[in-house]
Coordinates of C-alpha atoms and ligand atoms in Angstrom, one line a residue:
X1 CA 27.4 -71.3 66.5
X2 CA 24.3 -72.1 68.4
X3 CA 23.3 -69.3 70.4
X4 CA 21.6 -69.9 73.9
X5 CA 18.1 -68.1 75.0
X6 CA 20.0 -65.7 77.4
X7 CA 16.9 -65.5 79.1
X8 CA 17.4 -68.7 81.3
X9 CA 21.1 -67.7 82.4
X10 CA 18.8 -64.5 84.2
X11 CA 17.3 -67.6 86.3
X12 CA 18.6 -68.4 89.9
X13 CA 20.4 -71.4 89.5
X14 CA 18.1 -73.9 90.9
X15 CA 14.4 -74.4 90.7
X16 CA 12.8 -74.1 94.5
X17 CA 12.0 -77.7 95.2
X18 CA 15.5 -78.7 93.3
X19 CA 17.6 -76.3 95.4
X20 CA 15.5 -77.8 98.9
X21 CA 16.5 -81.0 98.3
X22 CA 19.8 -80.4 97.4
X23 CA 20.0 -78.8 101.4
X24 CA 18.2 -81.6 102.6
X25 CA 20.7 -84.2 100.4
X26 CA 23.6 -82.6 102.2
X27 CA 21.8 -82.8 106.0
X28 CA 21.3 -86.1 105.4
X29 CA 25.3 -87.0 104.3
X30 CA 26.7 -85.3 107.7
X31 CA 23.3 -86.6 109.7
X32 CA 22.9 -90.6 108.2
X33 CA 20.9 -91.4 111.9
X34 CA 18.4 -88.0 111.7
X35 CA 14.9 -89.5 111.1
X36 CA 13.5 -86.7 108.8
X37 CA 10.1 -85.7 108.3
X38 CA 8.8 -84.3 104.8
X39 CA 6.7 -81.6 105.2
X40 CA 8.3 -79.7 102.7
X41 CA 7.3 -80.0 98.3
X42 CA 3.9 -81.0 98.4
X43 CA 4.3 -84.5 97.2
X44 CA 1.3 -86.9 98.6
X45 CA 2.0 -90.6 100.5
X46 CA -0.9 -92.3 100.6
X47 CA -1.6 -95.0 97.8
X48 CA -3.7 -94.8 94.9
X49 CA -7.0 -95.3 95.1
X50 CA -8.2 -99.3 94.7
X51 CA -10.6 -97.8 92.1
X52 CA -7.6 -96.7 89.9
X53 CA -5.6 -99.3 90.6
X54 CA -8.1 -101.8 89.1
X55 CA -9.1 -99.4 85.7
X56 CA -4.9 -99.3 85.5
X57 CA -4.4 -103.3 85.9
X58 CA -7.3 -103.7 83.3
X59 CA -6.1 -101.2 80.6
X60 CA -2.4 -102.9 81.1
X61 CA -4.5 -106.2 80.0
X62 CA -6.0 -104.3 77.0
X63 CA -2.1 -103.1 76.1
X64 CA -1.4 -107.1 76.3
X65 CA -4.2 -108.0 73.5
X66 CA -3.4 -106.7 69.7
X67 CA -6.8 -106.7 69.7
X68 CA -7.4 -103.9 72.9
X69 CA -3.6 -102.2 72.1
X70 CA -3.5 -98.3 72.2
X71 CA -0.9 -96.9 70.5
X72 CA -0.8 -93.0 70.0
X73 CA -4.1 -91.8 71.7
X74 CA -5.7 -88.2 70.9
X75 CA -3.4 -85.6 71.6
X76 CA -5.8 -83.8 73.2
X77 CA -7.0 -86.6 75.5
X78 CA -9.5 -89.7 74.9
X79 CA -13.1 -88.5 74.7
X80 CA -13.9 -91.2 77.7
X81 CA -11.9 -89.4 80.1
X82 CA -13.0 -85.5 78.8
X83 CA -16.8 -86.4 78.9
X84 CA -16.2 -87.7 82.5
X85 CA -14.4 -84.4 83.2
X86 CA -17.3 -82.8 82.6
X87 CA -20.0 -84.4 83.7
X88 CA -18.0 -84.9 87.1
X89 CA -16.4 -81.7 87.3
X90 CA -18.0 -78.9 85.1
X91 CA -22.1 -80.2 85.0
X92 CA -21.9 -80.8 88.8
X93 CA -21.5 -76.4 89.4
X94 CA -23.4 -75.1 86.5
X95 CA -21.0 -74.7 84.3
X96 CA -21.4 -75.6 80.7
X97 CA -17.9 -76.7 78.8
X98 CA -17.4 -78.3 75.3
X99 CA -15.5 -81.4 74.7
X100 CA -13.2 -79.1 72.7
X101 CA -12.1 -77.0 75.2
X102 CA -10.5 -79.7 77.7
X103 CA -7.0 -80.7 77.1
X104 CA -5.3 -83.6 79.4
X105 CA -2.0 -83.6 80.2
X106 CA 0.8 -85.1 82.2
X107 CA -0.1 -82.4 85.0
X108 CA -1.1 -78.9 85.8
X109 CA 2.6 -78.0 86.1
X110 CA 3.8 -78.3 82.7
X111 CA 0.7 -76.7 81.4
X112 CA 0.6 -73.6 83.7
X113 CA 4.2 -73.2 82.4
X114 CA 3.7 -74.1 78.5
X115 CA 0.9 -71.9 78.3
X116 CA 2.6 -68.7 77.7
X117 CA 4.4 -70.3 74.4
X118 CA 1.1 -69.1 72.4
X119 CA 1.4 -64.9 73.9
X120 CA 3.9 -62.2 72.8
X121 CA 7.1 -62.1 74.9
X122 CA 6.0 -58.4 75.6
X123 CA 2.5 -59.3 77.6
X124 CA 2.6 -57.2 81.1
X125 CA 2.5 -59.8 83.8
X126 CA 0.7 -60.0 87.4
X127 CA 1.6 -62.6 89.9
X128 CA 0.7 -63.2 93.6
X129 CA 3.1 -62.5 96.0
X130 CA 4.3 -65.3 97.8
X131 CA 3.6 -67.4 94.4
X132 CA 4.3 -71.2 93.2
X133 CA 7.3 -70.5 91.3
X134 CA 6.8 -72.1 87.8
X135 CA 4.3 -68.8 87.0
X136 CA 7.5 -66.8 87.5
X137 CA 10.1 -69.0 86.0
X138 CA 8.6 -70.2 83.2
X139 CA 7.7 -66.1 82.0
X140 CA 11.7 -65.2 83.0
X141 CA 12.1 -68.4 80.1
X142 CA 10.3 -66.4 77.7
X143 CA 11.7 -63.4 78.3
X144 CA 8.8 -61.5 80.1
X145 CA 10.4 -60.3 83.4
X146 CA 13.3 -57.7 82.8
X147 CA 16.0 -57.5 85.8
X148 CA 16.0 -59.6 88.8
X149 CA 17.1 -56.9 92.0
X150 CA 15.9 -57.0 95.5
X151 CA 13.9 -60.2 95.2
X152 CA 12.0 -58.5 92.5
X153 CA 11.5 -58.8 88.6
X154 CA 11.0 -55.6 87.0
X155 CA 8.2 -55.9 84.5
X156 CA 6.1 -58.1 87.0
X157 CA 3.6 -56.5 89.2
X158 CA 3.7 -58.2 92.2
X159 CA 0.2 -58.4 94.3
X160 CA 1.1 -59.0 98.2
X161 CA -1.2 -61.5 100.0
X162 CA 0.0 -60.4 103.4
X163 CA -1.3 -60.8 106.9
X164 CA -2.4 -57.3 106.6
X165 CA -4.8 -58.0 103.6
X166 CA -6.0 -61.1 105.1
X167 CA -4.2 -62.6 102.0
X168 CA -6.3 -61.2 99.7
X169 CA -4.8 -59.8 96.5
X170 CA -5.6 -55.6 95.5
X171 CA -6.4 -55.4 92.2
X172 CA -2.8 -54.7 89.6
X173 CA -2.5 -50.5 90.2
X174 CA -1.7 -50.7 86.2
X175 CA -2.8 -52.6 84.1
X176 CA -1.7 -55.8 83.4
X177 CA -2.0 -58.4 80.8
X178 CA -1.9 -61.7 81.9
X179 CA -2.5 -62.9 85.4
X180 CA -1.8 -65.9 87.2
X181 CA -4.1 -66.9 90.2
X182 CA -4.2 -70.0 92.2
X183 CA -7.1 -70.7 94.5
X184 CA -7.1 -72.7 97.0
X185 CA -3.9 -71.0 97.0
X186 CA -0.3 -72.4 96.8
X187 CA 1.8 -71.5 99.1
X188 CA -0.4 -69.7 101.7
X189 CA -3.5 -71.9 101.9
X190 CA -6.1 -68.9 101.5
X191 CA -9.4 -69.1 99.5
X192 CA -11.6 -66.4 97.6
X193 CA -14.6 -66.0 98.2
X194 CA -17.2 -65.7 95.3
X195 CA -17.3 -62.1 95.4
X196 CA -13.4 -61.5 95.4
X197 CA -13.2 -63.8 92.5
X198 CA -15.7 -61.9 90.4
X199 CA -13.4 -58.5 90.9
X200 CA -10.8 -60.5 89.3
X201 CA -13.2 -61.7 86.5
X202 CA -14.3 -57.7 86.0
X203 CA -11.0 -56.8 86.3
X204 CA -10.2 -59.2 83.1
X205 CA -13.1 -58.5 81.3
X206 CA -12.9 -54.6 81.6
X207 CA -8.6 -54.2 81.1
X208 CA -8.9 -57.3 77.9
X209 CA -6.8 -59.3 80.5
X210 CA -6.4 -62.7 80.4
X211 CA -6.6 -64.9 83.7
X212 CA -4.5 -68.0 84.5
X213 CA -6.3 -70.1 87.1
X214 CA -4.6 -72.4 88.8
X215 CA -6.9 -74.8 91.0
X216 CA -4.6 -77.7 91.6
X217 CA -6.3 -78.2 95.3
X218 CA -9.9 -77.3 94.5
X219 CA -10.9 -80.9 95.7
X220 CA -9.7 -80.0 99.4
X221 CA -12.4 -77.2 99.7
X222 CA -14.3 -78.1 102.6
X223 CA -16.7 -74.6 102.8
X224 CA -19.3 -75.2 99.8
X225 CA -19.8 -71.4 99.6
X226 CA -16.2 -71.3 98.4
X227 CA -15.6 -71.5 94.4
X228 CA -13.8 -74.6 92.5
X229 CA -13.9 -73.0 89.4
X230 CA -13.3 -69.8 88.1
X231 CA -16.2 -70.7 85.5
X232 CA -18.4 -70.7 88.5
X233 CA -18.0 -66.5 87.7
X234 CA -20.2 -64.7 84.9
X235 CA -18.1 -63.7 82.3
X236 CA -15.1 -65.9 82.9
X237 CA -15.4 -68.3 79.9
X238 CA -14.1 -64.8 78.2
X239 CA -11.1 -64.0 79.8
X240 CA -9.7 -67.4 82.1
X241 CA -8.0 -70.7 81.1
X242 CA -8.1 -73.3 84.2
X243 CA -5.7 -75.7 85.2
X244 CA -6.3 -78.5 87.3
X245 CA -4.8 -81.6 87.8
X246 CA -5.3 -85.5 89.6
X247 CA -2.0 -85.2 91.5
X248 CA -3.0 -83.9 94.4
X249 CA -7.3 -84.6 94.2
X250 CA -6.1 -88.2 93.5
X251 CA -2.7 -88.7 94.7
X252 CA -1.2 -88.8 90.8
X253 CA 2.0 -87.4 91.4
X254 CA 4.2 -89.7 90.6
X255 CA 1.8 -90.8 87.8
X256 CA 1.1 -87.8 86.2
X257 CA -2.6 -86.6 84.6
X258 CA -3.6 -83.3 84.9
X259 CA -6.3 -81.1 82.1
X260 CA -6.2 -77.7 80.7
X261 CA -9.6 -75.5 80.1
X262 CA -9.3 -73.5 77.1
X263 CA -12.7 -71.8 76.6
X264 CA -13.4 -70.8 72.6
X265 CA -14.2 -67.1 73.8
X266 CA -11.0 -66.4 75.1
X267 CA -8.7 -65.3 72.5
X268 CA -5.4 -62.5 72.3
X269 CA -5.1 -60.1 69.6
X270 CA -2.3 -60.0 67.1
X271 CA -0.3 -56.3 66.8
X272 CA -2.6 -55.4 64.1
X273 CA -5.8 -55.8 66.4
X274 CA -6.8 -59.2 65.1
X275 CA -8.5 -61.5 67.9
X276 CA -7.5 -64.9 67.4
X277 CA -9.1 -67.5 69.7
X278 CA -6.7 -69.1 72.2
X279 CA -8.2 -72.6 72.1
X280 CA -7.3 -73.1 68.2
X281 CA -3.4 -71.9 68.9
X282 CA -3.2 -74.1 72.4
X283 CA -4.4 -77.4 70.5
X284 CA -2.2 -76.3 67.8
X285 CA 0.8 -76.0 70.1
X286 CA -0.4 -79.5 71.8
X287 CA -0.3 -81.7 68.5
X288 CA 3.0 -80.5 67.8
X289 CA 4.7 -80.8 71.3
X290 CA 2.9 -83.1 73.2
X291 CA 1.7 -86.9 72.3
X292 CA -1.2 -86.7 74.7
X293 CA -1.2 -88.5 78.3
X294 CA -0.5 -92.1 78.5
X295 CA -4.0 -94.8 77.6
X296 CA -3.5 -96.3 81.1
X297 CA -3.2 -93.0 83.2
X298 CA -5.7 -91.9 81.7
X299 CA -8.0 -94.9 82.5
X300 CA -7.0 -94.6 86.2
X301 CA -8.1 -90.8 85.8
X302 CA -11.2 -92.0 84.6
X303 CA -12.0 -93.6 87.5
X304 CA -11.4 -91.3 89.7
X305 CA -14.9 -90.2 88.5
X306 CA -16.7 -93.6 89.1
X307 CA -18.7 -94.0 92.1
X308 CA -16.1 -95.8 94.2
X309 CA -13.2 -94.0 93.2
X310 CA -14.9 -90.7 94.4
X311 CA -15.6 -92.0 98.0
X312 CA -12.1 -93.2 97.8
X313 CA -10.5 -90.2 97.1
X314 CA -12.6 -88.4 99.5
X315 CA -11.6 -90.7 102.0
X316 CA -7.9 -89.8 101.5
X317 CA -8.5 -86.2 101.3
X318 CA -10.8 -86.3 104.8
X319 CA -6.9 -88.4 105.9
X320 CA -5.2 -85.0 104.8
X321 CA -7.3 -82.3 105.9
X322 CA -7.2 -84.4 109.2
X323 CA -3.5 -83.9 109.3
X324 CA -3.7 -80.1 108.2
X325 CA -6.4 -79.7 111.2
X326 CA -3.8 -81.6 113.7
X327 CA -1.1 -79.0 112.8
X328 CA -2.7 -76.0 112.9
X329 CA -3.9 -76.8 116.1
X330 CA -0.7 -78.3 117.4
X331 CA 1.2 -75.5 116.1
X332 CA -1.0 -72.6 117.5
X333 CA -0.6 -74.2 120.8
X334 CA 3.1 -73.5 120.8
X335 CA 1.5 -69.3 120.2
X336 CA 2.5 -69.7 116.5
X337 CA 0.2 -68.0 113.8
X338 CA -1.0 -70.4 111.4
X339 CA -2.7 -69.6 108.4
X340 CA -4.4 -71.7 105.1
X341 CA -4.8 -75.8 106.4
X342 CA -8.5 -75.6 106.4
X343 CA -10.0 -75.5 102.8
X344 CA -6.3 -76.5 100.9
X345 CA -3.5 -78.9 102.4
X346 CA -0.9 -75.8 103.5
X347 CA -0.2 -74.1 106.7
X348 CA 1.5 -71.0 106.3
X349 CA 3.5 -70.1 109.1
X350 CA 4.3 -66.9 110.9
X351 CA 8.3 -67.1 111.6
X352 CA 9.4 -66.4 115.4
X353 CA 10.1 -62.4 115.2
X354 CA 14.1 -61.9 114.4
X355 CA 14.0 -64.7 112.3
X356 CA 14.4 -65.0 108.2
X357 CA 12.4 -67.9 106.6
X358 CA 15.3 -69.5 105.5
X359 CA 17.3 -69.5 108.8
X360 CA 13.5 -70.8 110.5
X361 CA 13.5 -73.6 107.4
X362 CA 17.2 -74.4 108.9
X363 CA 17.0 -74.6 112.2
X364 CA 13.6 -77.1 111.8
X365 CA 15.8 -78.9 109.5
X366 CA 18.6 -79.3 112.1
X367 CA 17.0 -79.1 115.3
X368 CA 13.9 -81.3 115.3
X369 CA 15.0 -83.1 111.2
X370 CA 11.8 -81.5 109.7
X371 CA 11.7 -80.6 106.2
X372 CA 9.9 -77.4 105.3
X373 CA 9.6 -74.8 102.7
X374 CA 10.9 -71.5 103.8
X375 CA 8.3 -68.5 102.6
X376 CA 11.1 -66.4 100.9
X377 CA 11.7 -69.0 98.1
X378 CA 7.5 -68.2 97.2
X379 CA 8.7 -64.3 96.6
X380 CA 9.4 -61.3 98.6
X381 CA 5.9 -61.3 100.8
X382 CA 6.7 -64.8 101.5
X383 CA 9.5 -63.4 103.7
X384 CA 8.8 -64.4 107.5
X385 CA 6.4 -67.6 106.3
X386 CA 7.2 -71.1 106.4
X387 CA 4.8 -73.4 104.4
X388 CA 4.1 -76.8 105.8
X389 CA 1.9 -79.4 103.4
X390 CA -0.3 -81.9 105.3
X391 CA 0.2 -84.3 103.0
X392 CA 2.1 -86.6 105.5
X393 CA 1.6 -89.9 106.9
X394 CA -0.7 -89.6 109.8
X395 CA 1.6 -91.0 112.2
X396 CA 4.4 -88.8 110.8
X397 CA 2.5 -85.4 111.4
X398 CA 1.6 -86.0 114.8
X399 CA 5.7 -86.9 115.8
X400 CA 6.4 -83.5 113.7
X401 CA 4.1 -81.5 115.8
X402 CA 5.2 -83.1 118.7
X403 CA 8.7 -82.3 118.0
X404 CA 8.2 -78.7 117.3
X405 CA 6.0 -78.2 120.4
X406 CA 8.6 -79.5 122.5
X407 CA 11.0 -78.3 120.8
X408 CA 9.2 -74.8 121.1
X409 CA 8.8 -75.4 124.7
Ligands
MLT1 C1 4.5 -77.7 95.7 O1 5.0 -78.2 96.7 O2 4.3 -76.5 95.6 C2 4.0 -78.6 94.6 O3 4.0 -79.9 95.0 C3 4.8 -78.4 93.5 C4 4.2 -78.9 92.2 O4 3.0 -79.3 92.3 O5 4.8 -78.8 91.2

């Protein structure tokens, strides 16, 4: 008899973005005539860049030619894709990283959650509160979390990023093993500034933490004092691995290319006190589990890097962040309190008092057919937030903020 991992019955029963559109499946059975708006997961509309779409055509030619076919590629990535990584991502801020330590991958998603597969099921956790949910699912998976009561998982050590704090985490009150950051955050849109990063850096470096960053939206910083990297920090390359991705710089959702950092100094140490460098077990875990990223993705990720492709993608990021500054205006005209949607592509959303999140994520839904992500699904401080993603059709955000203005009227 097979036994299950009892762990994933302690889940709730539907992911966040799964159990959404399941609510928005059913509005739209009993409403077929609602014209709905998506301002809910943070899926991107506009096309690919031409750039992209030409490397892609071109390495589809090369799959056509026995002489040009790719069959299995590295596991970890081709080197022309890592090298470009670098030089476009890494050189550009000072920061010095080795071929070695980048791993690409079908998307920061599937690596912020697989990453945990190389650490003891008893590390002590720290999580942001409101949070991108994989962080927490993925460590209830493994058996990391204890009891689920009160919106809360026992051995996780929650860090509000409240109105109050100006969204800006306190440091664990006991110490924690591993902890998960995301800047330009998801789901509140808040940076850090250089300074509050390097308290999280010390805080790693003097408690032999290790940190999980997270900078899925680094591209949509607009401030250039604000940090992309958490390697931008003395001392990080010890104690952070750094996920980042081309779904949302690039608009790869659908096609899926994202790359891990796995610095050689940052290692775990086994029960006996042994310090065994992470970088070795991840590409360990990776040749075993993963077959590496697809040739032609990874040649449209490549030119994501060239010189058009860059001004094409920053085209279509100026397009969102156009969008994000239309809300926030918009929707602080109706008196609402808008936070995040100037260096990241979310607006978080102070609920009308008396309201839940959920019930405020209804009645958008029923009243004026906008699809939103209520706060509360993000974790307990997310209670009283809605998040909205600018990563709409230009046309489409202005109706929505027209709707909810008059509709607010
Ligand atoms: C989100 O809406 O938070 C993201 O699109 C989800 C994801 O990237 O997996």
């Amino acid at each position: 008899m097979a036994l299950v991992n009892e762990h994933f019955l302690k889940l709730q029963s539907n992911y966040l973005f799964a159990d959404i559109a399941k609510q928005v499946n059913r509005f739209k059975v009993t409403h077929p005539k609602a014209k709905l708006i998506r301002m809910g997961i943070g899926d991107v509309t506009q096309p690919l860049a031409p750039a992209v779409i030409q490397a892609m055509h071109r390495a589809v030619d090369e799959m056509a030619r026995k002489e040009t076919f790719h069959g299995y590629g590295p596991e970890q990535g081709y080197p022309f894709l890592i090298d470009a990584i670098i030089k476009h991502d890494y050189e550009r801020l000072g920061v010095f990283i080795e071929p070695s330590e980048v791993f690409i991958s079908d998307g920061a998603k599937s690596d912020c959650g697989n990453i945990g597969d190389m650490l003891r099921h008893d590390n002590s956790i720290g999580v942001l509160d409101p949070v991108y949910p994989v962080y927490i699912d993925s460590n209830v998976m493994a058996g990391r979390t204890g009891t689920f009561a009160d919106g809360h998982w026992s051995d996780i050590v929650y860090l509000p990023c409240t109105e109050e704090n100006g969204f800006v985490p306190q440091l664990p009150s006991r110490r924690v093993d591993i902890i998960y950051l995301c800047y330009p955050n998801n789901p509140t849109g808040t940076t850090l500034t250089k300074e509050q990063l390097k308290a999280w850096v010390n805080y790693a470096l003097a408690n032999d933490a290790i940190i999980m960053y997270d900078s899925a939206y680094e591209a949509y910083i607009q401030d250039p004092a604000i940090p992309h990297s958490i390697y931008e920090i003395k001392g990080a390359k010890n104690v952070a691995i750094e996920f980042r991705s081309f779904s949302k710089t690039a608009g790869f959702t659908g096609v899926r290319c994202g790359y891990t950092i796995v610095p050689k100094e940052v290692t775990a140490t086994t029960l006996k006190g042994e310090r065994v460098p992470l970088n070795k077990l991840w590409n360990r875990r990776q040749c075993t589990k993963f077959n590496g990223t697809s040739y032609i993705t990874q040649r449209g990720a490549e030119a994501v890097f060239s010189t058009e492709g860059k001004a094409q993608v920053k085209a279509t990021i100026r397009y969102y962040m156009e969008n994000a500054r239309l809300m926030k205006e918009g929707l602080e005209a109706c008196g609402l309190r808008v936070y995040g949607g100037v260096n990241a592509p979310y607006l978080w959303v102070k609920v009308p008092d008396g309201l839940t999140s959920w019930r405020f994520f209804e009645k958008l839904l029923y009243e004026v057919n906008i699809v939103s992500t209520p706060g509360a699904g993000f974790g307990p401080s997310g209670e009283g937030y809605l998040r909205l993603t600018a990563f709409g059709d230009r046309d489409e955000t202005q109706e929505a903020i027209e709707r909810i203005q008059h509709w607010m009227r």
